[in-house]
CSV table of C-alpha atoms in Angstrom, one decimal:
chain,number,residue,atom,x,y,z
A,1,MET,CA,118.6,133.0,90.3
A,2,THR,CA,122.0,135.3,92.2
A,3,THR,CA,125.4,134.4,92.9
A,4,ASP,CA,124.9,133.4,96.1
A,5,HIS,CA,122.4,131.0,95.1
A,6,GLU,CA,124.3,129.1,92.9
A,7,ARG,CA,127.5,129.2,95.0
A,8,PHE,CA,125.2,127.5,98.0
A,9,LEU,CA,122.8,125.3,95.3
A,10,GLN,CA,127.0,124.5,93.7
A,11,ALA,CA,127.4,123.1,97.2
A,12,ALA,CA,124.3,121.2,97.5
A,13,ILE,CA,125.4,119.4,94.8
A,14,GLU,CA,128.7,118.0,96.4
A,15,GLU,CA,127.2,116.7,99.0
A,16,ALA,CA,124.7,115.2,96.8
A,17,GLU,CA,128.0,113.8,94.5
A,18,LYS,CA,130.0,112.6,97.9
A,19,GLY,CA,126.9,110.4,98.3
A,20,TYR,CA,127.1,108.8,95.1
A,21,ALA,CA,131.0,108.3,95.4
A,22,ALA,CA,130.1,106.2,98.1
A,23,GLY,CA,127.1,104.1,96.6
A,24,GLY,CA,124.7,106.4,98.2
A,25,VAL,CA,121.3,108.3,97.0
A,26,PRO,CA,123.1,111.1,95.1
A,27,ILE,CA,120.7,114.0,96.8
A,28,GLY,CA,122.6,116.6,98.9
A,29,SER,CA,121.2,119.4,101.2
A,30,VAL,CA,122.1,122.9,103.1
A,31,LEU,CA,120.7,125.3,104.8
A,32,VAL,CA,122.0,128.8,104.8
A,33,HIS,CA,121.7,131.7,107.3
A,34,ASP,CA,122.5,134.9,107.4
A,35,GLY,CA,124.7,133.9,104.3
A,36,LYS,CA,127.1,131.3,105.3
A,37,ILE,CA,126.2,127.5,105.1
A,38,ILE,CA,125.0,126.2,108.7
A,39,GLY,CA,124.7,123.0,108.1
A,40,ARG,CA,125.5,120.3,105.0
A,41,GLY,CA,124.5,116.8,104.9
A,42,HIS,CA,123.7,114.0,102.4
A,43,ASN,CA,121.2,111.4,101.8
A,44,GLN,CA,122.2,108.5,104.9
A,45,ARG,CA,119.9,105.5,103.7
A,46,GLN,CA,123.3,103.3,102.4
A,47,GLN,CA,126.2,104.7,104.2
A,48,LYS,CA,124.5,104.4,107.4
A,49,GLY,CA,121.4,102.2,106.8
A,50,SER,CA,119.1,105.4,108.4
A,51,THR,CA,115.8,105.4,107.0
A,52,VAL,CA,115.6,108.7,108.6
A,53,LEU,CA,117.9,110.8,107.4
A,54,HIS,CA,117.5,112.0,103.3
A,55,GLY,CA,119.9,114.9,102.3
A,56,GLU,CA,117.8,118.1,103.7
A,57,MET,CA,117.6,115.7,107.1
A,58,ASP,CA,121.1,114.8,107.3
A,59,ALA,CA,121.9,118.9,106.8
A,60,LEU,CA,119.3,119.9,110.0
A,61,GLU,CA,121.2,117.0,112.3
A,62,ASN,CA,124.8,118.6,111.0
A,63,ALA,CA,123.5,122.1,111.8
A,64,GLY,CA,123.0,121.4,115.2
A,65,ARG,CA,120.3,122.3,117.8
A,66,LEU,CA,119.2,126.4,116.7
A,67,PRO,CA,117.0,128.7,118.1
A,68,ALA,CA,113.0,128.6,116.0
A,69,SER,CA,114.4,132.4,115.0
A,70,VAL,CA,117.8,130.8,113.5
A,71,TYR,CA,115.8,128.5,111.1
A,72,ARG,CA,112.9,131.5,110.1
A,73,GLU,CA,115.7,133.0,108.6
A,74,SER,CA,117.3,129.7,107.2
A,75,VAL,CA,116.5,129.1,103.5
A,76,LEU,CA,117.2,125.6,103.1
A,77,TYR,CA,118.9,124.0,99.9
A,78,THR,CA,118.0,120.9,98.0
A,79,THR,CA,119.2,118.9,95.2
A,80,LEU,CA,115.8,116.6,94.7
A,81,SER,CA,112.4,118.0,95.9
A,82,PRO,CA,111.7,117.6,99.3
A,83,CYS,CA,109.1,114.7,99.4
A,84,PRO,CA,106.5,114.8,102.3
A,85,MET,CA,109.2,114.6,105.4
A,86,CYS,CA,111.6,116.1,105.1
A,87,SER,CA,109.0,119.0,103.9
A,88,GLY,CA,107.3,118.1,106.9
A,89,ALA,CA,111.1,118.7,108.7
A,90,ILE,CA,110.3,122.4,107.1
A,91,GLN,CA,106.9,123.7,108.3
A,92,LEU,CA,108.3,122.1,112.1
A,93,TYR,CA,110.7,124.4,111.9
A,94,GLY,CA,109.8,127.2,110.4
A,95,ILE,CA,112.3,127.6,107.7
A,96,PRO,CA,110.8,129.7,104.9
A,97,HIS,CA,112.5,129.5,102.1
A,98,VAL,CA,113.7,125.4,99.9
A,99,VAL,CA,115.7,126.2,96.6
A,100,VAL,CA,115.3,122.4,95.0
A,101,GLY,CA,117.4,121.7,92.5
A,102,GLU,CA,115.1,119.9,90.0
A,103,ASN,CA,111.5,118.7,90.4
A,104,HIS,CA,112.0,116.1,87.2
A,105,THR,CA,112.7,112.6,89.3
A,106,PHE,CA,111.4,113.4,91.9
A,107,MET,CA,107.7,115.8,92.9
A,108,GLY,CA,108.2,116.5,96.2
A,109,ALA,CA,105.2,118.4,97.8
A,110,GLU,CA,105.8,121.7,97.6
A,111,ASP,CA,102.7,122.5,96.6
A,112,HIS,CA,101.8,122.0,100.1
A,113,LEU,CA,104.7,124.3,101.3
A,114,ARG,CA,103.4,126.7,99.0
A,115,GLY,CA,100.0,126.3,101.0
A,116,LEU,CA,101.0,127.1,103.9
A,117,GLY,CA,104.1,130.2,102.5
A,118,VAL,CA,106.9,129.1,102.2
A,119,LYS,CA,109.2,130.2,99.7
A,120,VAL,CA,109.7,127.3,96.8
A,121,ASP,CA,112.3,127.7,93.4
A,122,VAL,CA,112.6,125.5,91.7
A,123,VAL,CA,116.1,125.7,89.5
A,124,ASP,CA,116.1,123.0,87.2
A,125,ASN,CA,119.6,121.4,87.2
A,126,ALA,CA,121.6,119.4,85.0
A,127,ARG,CA,123.5,118.4,87.1
A,128,CYS,CA,120.9,116.7,89.9
A,129,ARG,CA,119.3,115.6,87.0
A,130,GLU,CA,121.7,112.9,85.8
A,131,LEU,CA,123.5,112.5,88.6
A,132,MET,CA,120.2,111.4,89.5
A,133,ALA,CA,118.9,109.1,86.8
A,134,THR,CA,122.4,107.3,87.4
A,135,PHE,CA,121.4,106.6,90.8
A,136,ILE,CA,118.0,104.7,89.6
A,137,ARG,CA,119.3,103.2,86.5
A,138,GLU,CA,122.5,101.8,88.5
A,139,GLN,CA,120.4,100.7,92.3
A,140,PRO,CA,116.4,101.6,90.4
A,141,ASP,CA,116.0,99.1,94.1
A,142,VAL,CA,117.3,100.8,96.4
A,143,TRP,CA,115.4,104.6,95.2
A,144,ASN,CA,111.8,102.7,95.5
A,145,GLU,CA,112.9,102.0,98.9
A,146,ASP,CA,114.1,105.5,99.7
A,147,ILE,CA,111.1,107.0,98.8
A,148,GLY,CA,108.3,104.1,100.6
A,149,GLU,CA,106.9,102.8,96.9
B,1,MET,CA,91.4,99.8,122.4
B,2,THR,CA,91.9,95.2,122.2
B,3,THR,CA,94.3,94.7,124.1
B,4,ASP,CA,97.3,94.4,122.3
B,5,HIS,CA,96.8,98.4,121.8
B,6,GLU,CA,96.5,98.8,125.0
B,7,ARG,CA,100.0,96.6,125.3
B,8,PHE,CA,101.3,98.4,122.2
B,9,LEU,CA,101.1,102.0,123.6
B,10,GLN,CA,102.1,101.2,127.1
B,11,ALA,CA,106.2,100.0,125.1
B,12,ALA,CA,105.8,103.1,123.5
B,13,ILE,CA,105.5,104.7,127.6
B,14,GLU,CA,108.3,102.8,128.6
B,15,GLU,CA,110.0,103.9,126.0
B,16,ALA,CA,109.2,108.5,126.9
B,17,GLU,CA,109.8,107.1,131.0
B,18,LYS,CA,113.5,106.1,129.8
B,19,GLY,CA,113.6,109.5,127.7
B,20,TYR,CA,112.8,111.2,130.3
B,21,ALA,CA,114.9,108.9,133.4
B,22,ALA,CA,118.2,110.6,130.5
B,23,GLY,CA,116.7,114.4,130.9
B,24,GLY,CA,115.0,113.9,127.9
B,25,VAL,CA,111.8,115.2,125.9
B,26,PRO,CA,109.9,111.8,127.0
B,27,ILE,CA,108.6,111.3,123.8
B,28,GLY,CA,108.4,106.8,122.6
B,29,SER,CA,107.2,105.4,119.8
B,30,VAL,CA,107.1,102.4,118.4
B,31,LEU,CA,106.9,100.8,115.3
B,32,VAL,CA,104.3,97.6,115.4
B,33,HIS,CA,104.2,95.2,111.8
B,34,ASP,CA,102.3,91.6,112.1
B,35,GLY,CA,101.3,91.2,115.9
B,36,LYS,CA,105.9,92.3,116.7
B,37,ILE,CA,108.2,95.6,117.8
B,38,ILE,CA,109.9,96.1,114.8
B,39,GLY,CA,110.9,99.8,116.2
B,40,ARG,CA,111.4,102.4,119.5
B,41,GLY,CA,112.7,105.5,120.1
B,42,HIS,CA,111.9,107.9,121.6
B,43,ASN,CA,112.6,111.6,121.4
B,44,GLN,CA,117.1,112.5,121.4
B,45,ARG,CA,117.7,115.8,121.7
B,46,GLN,CA,118.4,116.4,125.0
B,47,GLN,CA,120.7,112.6,124.5
B,48,LYS,CA,122.0,113.0,121.0
B,49,GLY,CA,121.5,116.6,120.4
B,50,SER,CA,120.2,115.2,117.9
B,51,THR,CA,116.3,117.6,115.4
B,52,VAL,CA,115.6,115.0,113.3
B,53,LEU,CA,115.5,111.9,115.8
B,54,HIS,CA,111.6,113.1,117.7
B,55,GLY,CA,110.7,109.8,119.4
B,56,GLU,CA,108.7,108.3,116.4
B,57,MET,CA,111.9,108.8,113.7
B,58,ASP,CA,114.2,107.2,116.4
B,59,ALA,CA,111.8,103.5,116.3
B,60,LEU,CA,111.2,104.2,112.0
B,61,GLU,CA,115.3,104.7,112.8
B,62,ASN,CA,115.9,101.7,114.6
B,63,ALA,CA,113.7,99.9,113.1
B,64,GLY,CA,116.1,99.7,110.4
B,65,ARG,CA,115.5,99.6,106.2
B,66,LEU,CA,112.3,98.2,105.2
B,67,PRO,CA,110.3,96.6,102.0
B,68,ALA,CA,107.8,99.2,101.5
B,69,SER,CA,104.9,96.6,102.2
B,70,VAL,CA,105.6,96.0,105.8
B,71,TYR,CA,104.8,99.7,106.6
B,72,ARG,CA,102.0,99.6,104.5
B,73,GLU,CA,101.1,96.5,106.9
B,74,SER,CA,102.2,98.7,110.1
B,75,VAL,CA,101.2,100.8,113.3
B,76,LEU,CA,102.7,103.3,115.0
B,77,TYR,CA,102.7,104.2,119.0
B,78,THR,CA,102.9,107.1,120.5
B,79,THR,CA,102.3,109.4,123.1
B,80,LEU,CA,101.9,112.0,121.3
B,81,SER,CA,100.5,113.7,118.6
B,82,PRO,CA,102.4,113.3,115.7
B,83,CYS,CA,104.4,117.1,115.1
B,84,PRO,CA,104.4,117.5,110.8
B,85,MET,CA,107.9,115.5,110.6
B,86,CYS,CA,106.3,113.3,111.8
B,87,SER,CA,103.8,113.3,110.0
B,88,GLY,CA,105.6,113.9,107.2
B,89,ALA,CA,107.3,110.3,107.4
B,90,ILE,CA,104.6,108.1,108.4
B,91,GLN,CA,102.5,109.5,105.1
B,92,LEU,CA,106.8,108.9,103.1
B,93,TYR,CA,106.3,105.5,104.3
B,94,GLY,CA,102.5,104.8,103.5
B,95,ILE,CA,101.8,103.2,107.9
B,96,PRO,CA,97.9,103.7,107.0
B,97,HIS,CA,97.7,103.5,110.7
B,98,VAL,CA,98.8,105.4,114.3
B,99,VAL,CA,98.0,105.0,117.7
B,100,VAL,CA,98.5,108.2,119.4
B,101,GLY,CA,98.5,109.1,123.9
B,102,GLU,CA,97.3,111.7,123.7
B,103,ASN,CA,96.7,115.7,121.8
B,104,HIS,CA,96.8,118.4,124.3
B,105,THR,CA,100.1,118.6,125.5
B,106,PHE,CA,100.5,119.3,121.4
B,107,MET,CA,98.4,119.1,118.7
B,108,GLY,CA,100.2,117.7,115.0
B,109,ALA,CA,99.1,117.0,112.1
B,110,GLU,CA,96.2,114.7,112.8
B,111,ASP,CA,93.4,116.2,110.4
B,112,HIS,CA,96.3,115.7,107.3
B,113,LEU,CA,97.0,112.1,108.1
B,114,ARG,CA,93.3,111.8,107.8
B,115,GLY,CA,92.6,113.7,105.1
B,116,LEU,CA,94.9,111.1,103.0
B,117,GLY,CA,94.1,108.2,104.8
B,118,VAL,CA,95.4,107.6,107.4
B,119,LYS,CA,94.4,105.7,110.2
B,120,VAL,CA,93.9,107.8,113.5
B,121,ASP,CA,93.2,107.1,117.4
B,122,VAL,CA,94.0,108.5,120.0
B,123,VAL,CA,93.8,107.4,123.1
B,124,ASP,CA,94.2,110.2,126.0
B,125,ASN,CA,96.2,108.4,128.4
B,126,ALA,CA,96.7,110.2,131.6
B,127,ARG,CA,100.9,109.0,132.0
B,128,CYS,CA,101.4,110.3,128.3
B,129,ARG,CA,100.4,113.4,129.5
B,130,GLU,CA,101.8,113.8,133.0
B,131,LEU,CA,104.7,112.9,131.9
B,132,MET,CA,104.6,116.0,129.5
B,133,ALA,CA,104.0,118.2,132.0
B,134,THR,CA,106.1,117.4,134.1
B,135,PHE,CA,109.2,118.2,131.4
B,136,ILE,CA,107.5,121.6,130.2
B,137,ARG,CA,107.5,122.6,134.0
B,138,GLU,CA,110.8,121.9,134.1
B,139,GLN,CA,112.8,122.6,131.2
B,140,PRO,CA,110.0,124.4,129.1
B,141,ASP,CA,112.9,125.9,126.6
B,142,VAL,CA,113.6,122.4,125.5
B,143,TRP,CA,110.1,121.7,124.4
B,144,ASN,CA,109.5,125.2,122.7
B,145,GLU,CA,113.0,123.7,120.9
B,146,ASP,CA,111.5,120.4,119.6
B,147,ILE,CA,108.8,122.3,118.0
B,148,GLY,CA,110.6,124.8,116.4
B,149,GLU,CA,108.5,127.6,118.3
C-alpha cells in the first residue's frame, strides 16, 4: 500500500466512525479520482432508514452525477468487502479498482468483480474489523437486516 | 401473465410515466408482497440528481426497512431489465422473482439472476419500450449517463 492508499482508506474509516458515532452500521467509503476524494459516505440504514445506502452507495450518491470517463479512472475505498448490490454499482459504472478494508466480517462479491476485470485489493485493516465486531455484538439484528439475513 | 401480474406491471408503468412527466428517465418499479404493493418508485437521476436511485432501487428505498423474510416472498416489477446494480440489490435481499417490462432497450443482468435461481419473467410490453425510445431520442446523454456509458 502506498501512502495515498493508506490516507484514502483512513478517510473511509473516518466515515465508518462517523456512522458508528450516530448509532449506525460502521461501514464507510470514499470515491477517489485523480488523487482527490470526490465522494464520501457511510451506511445510512439506521440514520436515514435507507435500504440502499450502504457505505459505498452513499459515497457514490454523494459524489453526484459524473461522466462515465470519471468513474472509469476512479478508485473506490470501502472499509468492508462490497456486497452484491455495491459490487453491481461498481460494475454498472465501470470503476476499475476497489480497495477493501477487510473481508473477515463479510465476504462480498470480490470474485465476481475480479472476474469482470476489476482490481480488488484487500488490506485487512484491524480498525475496520474491530468496528464491525463491536457493532455486530451490540446490534446483531441490524447487521443481519443490512445483509438481507 | 395473470391479471395480478398485469396490474402490478401497470403500477410500475405508472411510476415510469410519473418520472417522464417530471423530465426524468422513465423507468418505474413496484415491490409486491402478499398481493400488495409495499414499495413503489422511479428513476431519480434528473429529479434528485441521484446516481443510485434507479427505478428498482427507488422502489426498494421507499418500501423501507423490512425483515429478510418479506423480501424472500416478494416480487419486484420493473419496466426495464435490471442493470447490475439493481440485480445486485435483488441478490442481496434474496428477492426470488422479477417481472421485467422489456429488455429490448437495455439487457440487464437477467442471466446472472437466473443463474442464482431468481425467476425472471420478461413481458415485452409496448408502452415500456415506447417510453424508453422517446426518452432516449430526447435525452440520449442522460440515458448514457444512467447506464455508465
